[in-house]
């Protein structure tokens, strides 16, 4: 595993990145996917962090991408705590589970630290993110919006980028509005890509 580079995404990458995301997420969490449209929308969102918009390349080929958004924890004491959320992140299908995802993730997190951000929270699999220092957000006293208190929140992860940033914070994390896309808009956008079959598969969560 070598010859890879990680650099900022440019406008010329947009379509290829959306296609990479579509291929990588297709039928993973639901029949088809929405993430290629989500990034399309998020790039124009004021909460989008342009300095943390990365692509990974190997031999001139796009093999991965990751993005971040600014959001808040609505703290129980009434304050808003600035944090980041992340994703979509993906790696090309033929290169999954070879270590590229971890390299891209760790690189992105290092840059987020350099920019002075305090913490990152999002929905994800502890099997992958745990290796890069993420833990359950519940351990930090942070709750996921709209989730009943007794519900399983093990999908909701957190990593402090500044040690102790969440020490005195309890509260509710808000997913940025931009992630909520309309199914009809996704459908329409998806039609601009080559046809792909949507399949209902075991393990999908939606
Ligand atoms: C998730 C994703 C970005 C991970 O990138 P990757 O290059 O495949 O992962 P890595 O090889 O760097 O994984 C490092 C370790 O994390 C763990 N891991 C990776 N993917 C995992 C998964 N889906 N479930 C559980 N553990 C996982 C493994 O322990 C892996 O090491 P191992 O293969 O030696 O056991 C990539 O698989 C992908 O694009 N998936 C589809 C899109 C997606 O789900 N994105 C994330 C949404 S939250």
Coordinates of N, CA, C and O in Angstrom, one line a residue, residues 72-157:
X72 N -23.2 21.9 16.4 CA -23.2 22.2 17.8 C -23.7 21.1 18.7 O -24.5 20.2 18.3
X73 N -23.2 21.1 19.9 CA -23.9 20.4 21.0 C -24.7 21.4 21.8 O -24.2 22.4 22.2
X74 N -26.0 21.2 21.9 CA -26.8 22.1 22.7 C -26.7 21.6 24.1 O -27.3 20.6 24.5
X75 N -25.9 22.3 24.9 CA -25.5 21.8 26.2 C -26.7 22.1 27.2 O -27.5 23.0 27.1
X76 N -26.7 21.2 28.2 CA -27.8 21.3 29.2 C -27.8 22.6 30.0 O -28.8 22.9 30.6
X77 N -26.7 23.3 30.1 CA -26.6 24.5 30.8 C -27.0 25.7 29.9 O -26.8 26.9 30.2
X78 N -27.5 25.4 28.7 CA -28.0 26.5 27.8 C -26.9 27.0 26.8 O -27.3 27.7 25.9
X79 N -25.7 26.5 26.9 CA -24.7 27.0 26.0 C -24.7 26.2 24.7 O -25.1 25.0 24.7
X80 N -24.2 26.7 23.6 CA -23.9 26.0 22.4 C -22.4 25.7 22.3 O -21.6 26.6 22.4
X81 N -22.1 24.4 22.2 CA -20.7 24.0 22.1 C -20.4 23.7 20.6 O -21.0 22.8 20.0
X82 N -19.4 24.4 20.0 CA -19.0 24.2 18.6 C -18.3 22.9 18.5 O -17.3 22.6 19.2
X83 N -18.8 22.0 17.6 CA -18.1 20.8 17.3 C -18.1 20.5 15.8 O -18.7 21.3 15.0
X84 N -17.5 19.4 15.4 CA -17.5 19.0 14.0 C -18.3 17.7 13.9 O -18.4 16.9 14.8
X85 N -18.9 17.5 12.7 CA -19.4 16.2 12.4 C -18.7 15.8 11.0 O -18.0 16.7 10.4
X86 N -18.8 14.6 10.6 CA -18.0 14.1 9.5 C -18.7 13.2 8.6 O -19.7 12.5 9.0
X87 N -18.4 13.3 7.3 CA -18.9 12.3 6.3 C -19.9 13.0 5.4 O -20.4 14.0 5.7
X88 N -20.1 12.3 4.2 CA -19.6 11.0 3.9 C -18.1 10.8 3.8 O -17.4 11.8 3.4
X89 N -17.6 9.7 4.3 CA -16.2 9.2 4.0 C -16.3 7.9 3.3 O -17.2 7.1 3.6
X90 N -15.5 7.7 2.2 CA -15.6 6.4 1.6 C -14.2 6.1 0.9 O -13.4 6.9 0.7
X91 N -14.1 4.8 0.6 CA -13.0 4.2 -0.1 C -13.5 3.4 -1.3 O -14.6 2.8 -1.2
X92 N -12.8 3.4 -2.4 CA -13.3 2.7 -3.6 C -13.5 1.2 -3.3 O -12.7 0.6 -2.5
X93 N -14.5 0.6 -3.9 CA -14.9 -0.8 -3.5 C -13.8 -1.8 -3.5 O -13.6 -2.6 -2.6
X94 N -12.9 -1.7 -4.6 CA -11.9 -2.7 -4.7 C -10.7 -2.5 -3.7 O -9.8 -3.4 -3.7
X95 N -10.8 -1.4 -3.0 CA -9.7 -1.1 -2.1 C -10.1 -1.1 -0.6 O -9.3 -0.7 0.3
X96 N -11.4 -1.5 -0.4 CA -11.9 -1.5 1.0 C -11.1 -2.5 1.8 O -10.7 -3.5 1.3
X97 N -11.0 -2.3 3.1 CA -10.4 -3.2 4.1 C -8.9 -3.5 3.8 O -8.4 -4.5 4.1
X98 N -8.2 -2.5 3.3 CA -6.8 -2.6 3.1 C -6.0 -1.5 3.8 O -4.8 -1.3 3.6
X99 N -6.7 -0.8 4.7 CA -6.1 0.2 5.5 C -6.1 1.7 5.0 O -5.7 2.6 5.7
X100 N -6.7 1.9 3.8 CA -6.7 3.2 3.2 C -7.7 4.1 4.0 O -7.4 5.3 4.2
X101 N -8.8 3.6 4.4 CA -9.8 4.4 5.1 C -9.2 4.9 6.4 O -9.4 6.1 6.7
X102 N -8.5 4.1 7.1 CA -7.9 4.6 8.4 C -6.9 5.7 8.1 O -6.8 6.7 8.9
X103 N -6.1 5.5 7.1 CA -5.1 6.5 6.7 C -5.7 7.9 6.4 O -5.4 8.9 6.9
X104 N -6.8 7.8 5.6 CA -7.5 9.0 5.2 C -8.2 9.7 6.4 O -8.1 10.9 6.6
X105 N -8.8 8.8 7.2 CA -9.5 9.3 8.5 C -8.5 10.0 9.4 O -8.7 11.1 9.8
X106 N -7.3 9.3 9.7 CA -6.4 9.9 10.6 C -5.7 11.2 10.1 O -5.5 12.1 10.8
X107 N -5.5 11.2 8.8 CA -5.0 12.4 8.1 C -6.0 13.6 8.3 O -5.6 14.7 8.7
X108 N -7.2 13.3 8.1 CA -8.3 14.4 8.2 C -8.4 14.9 9.6 O -8.5 16.1 9.9
X109 N -8.3 13.9 10.5 CA -8.4 14.3 12.0 C -7.2 15.2 12.4 O -7.4 16.1 13.2
X110 N -6.1 14.8 11.9 CA -4.9 15.6 12.2 C -5.0 17.1 11.8 O -4.7 18.0 12.5
X111 N -5.6 17.2 10.6 CA -5.8 18.6 10.0 C -6.8 19.3 10.8 O -6.7 20.5 11.0
X112 N -7.9 18.6 11.3 CA -8.9 19.2 12.1 C -8.3 19.7 13.4 O -8.7 20.8 13.9
X113 N -7.4 18.9 14.0 CA -6.7 19.3 15.2 C -5.9 20.6 15.0 O -6.0 21.6 15.7
X114 N -5.2 20.6 13.8 CA -4.3 21.8 13.5 C -5.2 23.0 13.4 O -4.7 24.1 13.7
X115 N -6.4 22.9 12.9 CA -7.3 24.0 12.7 C -8.0 24.5 14.0 O -8.7 25.4 14.1
X116 N -7.7 23.7 15.1 CA -8.2 24.1 16.4 C -9.6 23.6 16.8 O -10.2 24.1 17.8
X117 N -10.2 22.7 16.0 CA -11.5 22.2 16.4 C -11.4 21.3 17.6 O -10.4 20.7 17.9
X118 N -12.5 21.3 18.4 CA -12.5 20.7 19.7 C -12.9 19.2 19.8 O -12.4 18.4 20.6
X119 N -13.9 18.8 18.9 CA -14.4 17.4 19.0 C -15.1 17.1 17.7 O -15.6 18.0 17.0
X120 N -15.2 15.8 17.4 CA -15.9 15.3 16.2 C -16.9 14.3 16.7 O -16.6 13.4 17.5
X121 N -18.2 14.4 16.3 CA -19.2 13.4 16.6 C -20.0 13.0 15.4 O -20.2 13.9 14.5
X122 N -20.3 11.8 15.2 CA -21.2 11.3 14.1 C -21.6 9.9 14.4 O -21.3 9.2 15.4
X123 N -22.4 9.4 13.4 CA -23.0 8.1 13.5 C -22.0 7.2 12.7 O -21.7 7.5 11.6
X124 N -21.6 6.1 13.3 CA -20.6 5.2 12.7 C -20.4 3.9 13.4 O -21.0 3.7 14.5
X125 N -19.6 3.1 12.8 CA -19.3 1.7 13.4 C -18.0 1.8 14.2 O -16.9 2.1 13.7
X126 N -18.2 1.4 15.5 CA -17.0 1.5 16.4 C -15.9 0.6 15.9 O -14.7 0.9 16.2
X127 N -16.2 -0.4 15.2 CA -15.2 -1.4 14.7 C -14.1 -0.7 13.9 O -12.9 -1.0 13.9
X128 N -14.6 0.3 13.0 CA -13.7 1.1 12.2 C -13.1 2.3 13.0 O -11.9 2.5 13.1
X129 N -14.0 3.1 13.5 CA -13.6 4.4 14.1 C -12.9 4.2 15.4 O -12.1 5.1 15.8
X130 N -13.2 3.1 16.1 CA -12.6 2.9 17.4 C -11.0 2.8 17.3 O -10.3 3.3 18.2
X131 N -10.6 2.4 16.1 CA -9.1 2.3 15.9 C -8.5 3.6 15.7 O -7.2 3.7 15.7
X132 N -9.3 4.6 15.5 CA -8.7 6.0 15.4 C -9.1 6.9 16.6 O -9.1 8.1 16.5
X133 N -9.4 6.2 17.7 CA -9.6 6.9 18.9 C -11.0 7.4 19.2 O -11.2 8.1 20.2
X134 N -12.0 6.9 18.4 CA -13.4 7.3 18.8 C -13.9 6.4 19.8 O -13.5 5.2 20.0
X135 N -14.9 6.9 20.6 CA -15.5 6.1 21.6 C -17.0 6.5 21.6 O -17.4 7.4 20.8
X136 N -17.8 5.8 22.3 CA -19.3 6.0 22.3 C -19.5 7.5 22.9 O -18.9 7.8 23.9
X137 N -20.3 8.2 22.2 CA -20.6 9.6 22.7 C -21.2 9.6 24.0 O -21.0 10.6 24.8
X138 N -22.0 8.6 24.4 CA -22.6 8.5 25.7 C -21.6 8.6 26.8 O -21.8 9.2 27.9
X139 N -20.4 8.1 26.5 CA -19.3 8.2 27.6 C -18.9 9.6 27.9 O -18.3 9.9 28.9
X140 N -19.1 10.5 26.9 CA -18.8 11.9 27.1 C -20.0 12.7 27.6 O -19.9 13.9 27.7
X141 N -21.1 12.0 27.8 CA -22.3 12.7 28.3 C -23.1 13.4 27.2 O -23.8 14.3 27.5
X142 N -22.8 13.0 26.0 CA -23.5 13.6 24.8 C -24.6 12.7 24.3 O -24.3 11.5 24.0
X143 N -25.8 13.2 24.1 CA -26.9 12.4 23.6 C -27.2 12.7 22.2 O -26.9 13.8 21.7
X144 N -27.8 11.7 21.5 CA -28.2 11.9 20.1 C -29.6 12.5 20.1 O -30.5 12.0 20.8
X145 N -29.8 13.5 19.2 CA -31.1 14.1 19.1 C -32.2 13.1 18.8 O -32.0 12.2 18.1
X146 N -33.4 13.3 19.4 CA -34.6 12.6 19.1 C -34.5 11.1 19.4 O -35.2 10.3 18.8
X147 N -33.5 10.7 20.3 CA -33.4 9.3 20.6 C -33.9 9.1 22.0 O -33.5 9.8 23.0
X148 N -34.9 8.1 22.2 CA -35.4 7.9 23.6 C -34.2 7.5 24.5 O -33.3 6.9 24.0
X149 N -34.4 7.8 25.8 CA -33.3 7.6 26.7 C -32.8 6.2 26.8 O -31.6 5.9 27.0
X150 N -33.7 5.2 26.7 CA -33.3 3.8 26.8 C -32.9 3.1 25.5 O -32.6 2.0 25.5
X151 N -32.9 3.9 24.4 CA -32.6 3.4 23.1 C -31.1 3.1 23.0 O -30.3 3.8 23.7
X152 N -30.7 2.2 22.1 CA -29.3 1.9 21.9 C -28.6 3.0 21.1 O -29.0 3.4 20.1
X153 N -27.6 3.6 21.7 CA -27.0 4.8 21.0 C -25.5 4.4 20.7 O -24.7 5.3 20.5
X154 N -25.2 3.1 20.5 CA -23.8 2.7 20.3 C -23.3 3.1 18.9 O -22.2 3.0 18.6
X155 N -24.2 3.5 18.1 CA -23.9 4.0 16.7 C -23.3 5.4 16.8 O -22.7 5.9 15.8
X156 N -23.5 6.1 17.9 CA -23.2 7.5 18.0 C -21.8 7.7 18.7 O -21.7 7.4 19.9
X157 N -20.9 8.2 17.9 CA -19.5 8.2 18.3 C -18.9 9.6 18.5 O -19.4 10.6 17.9

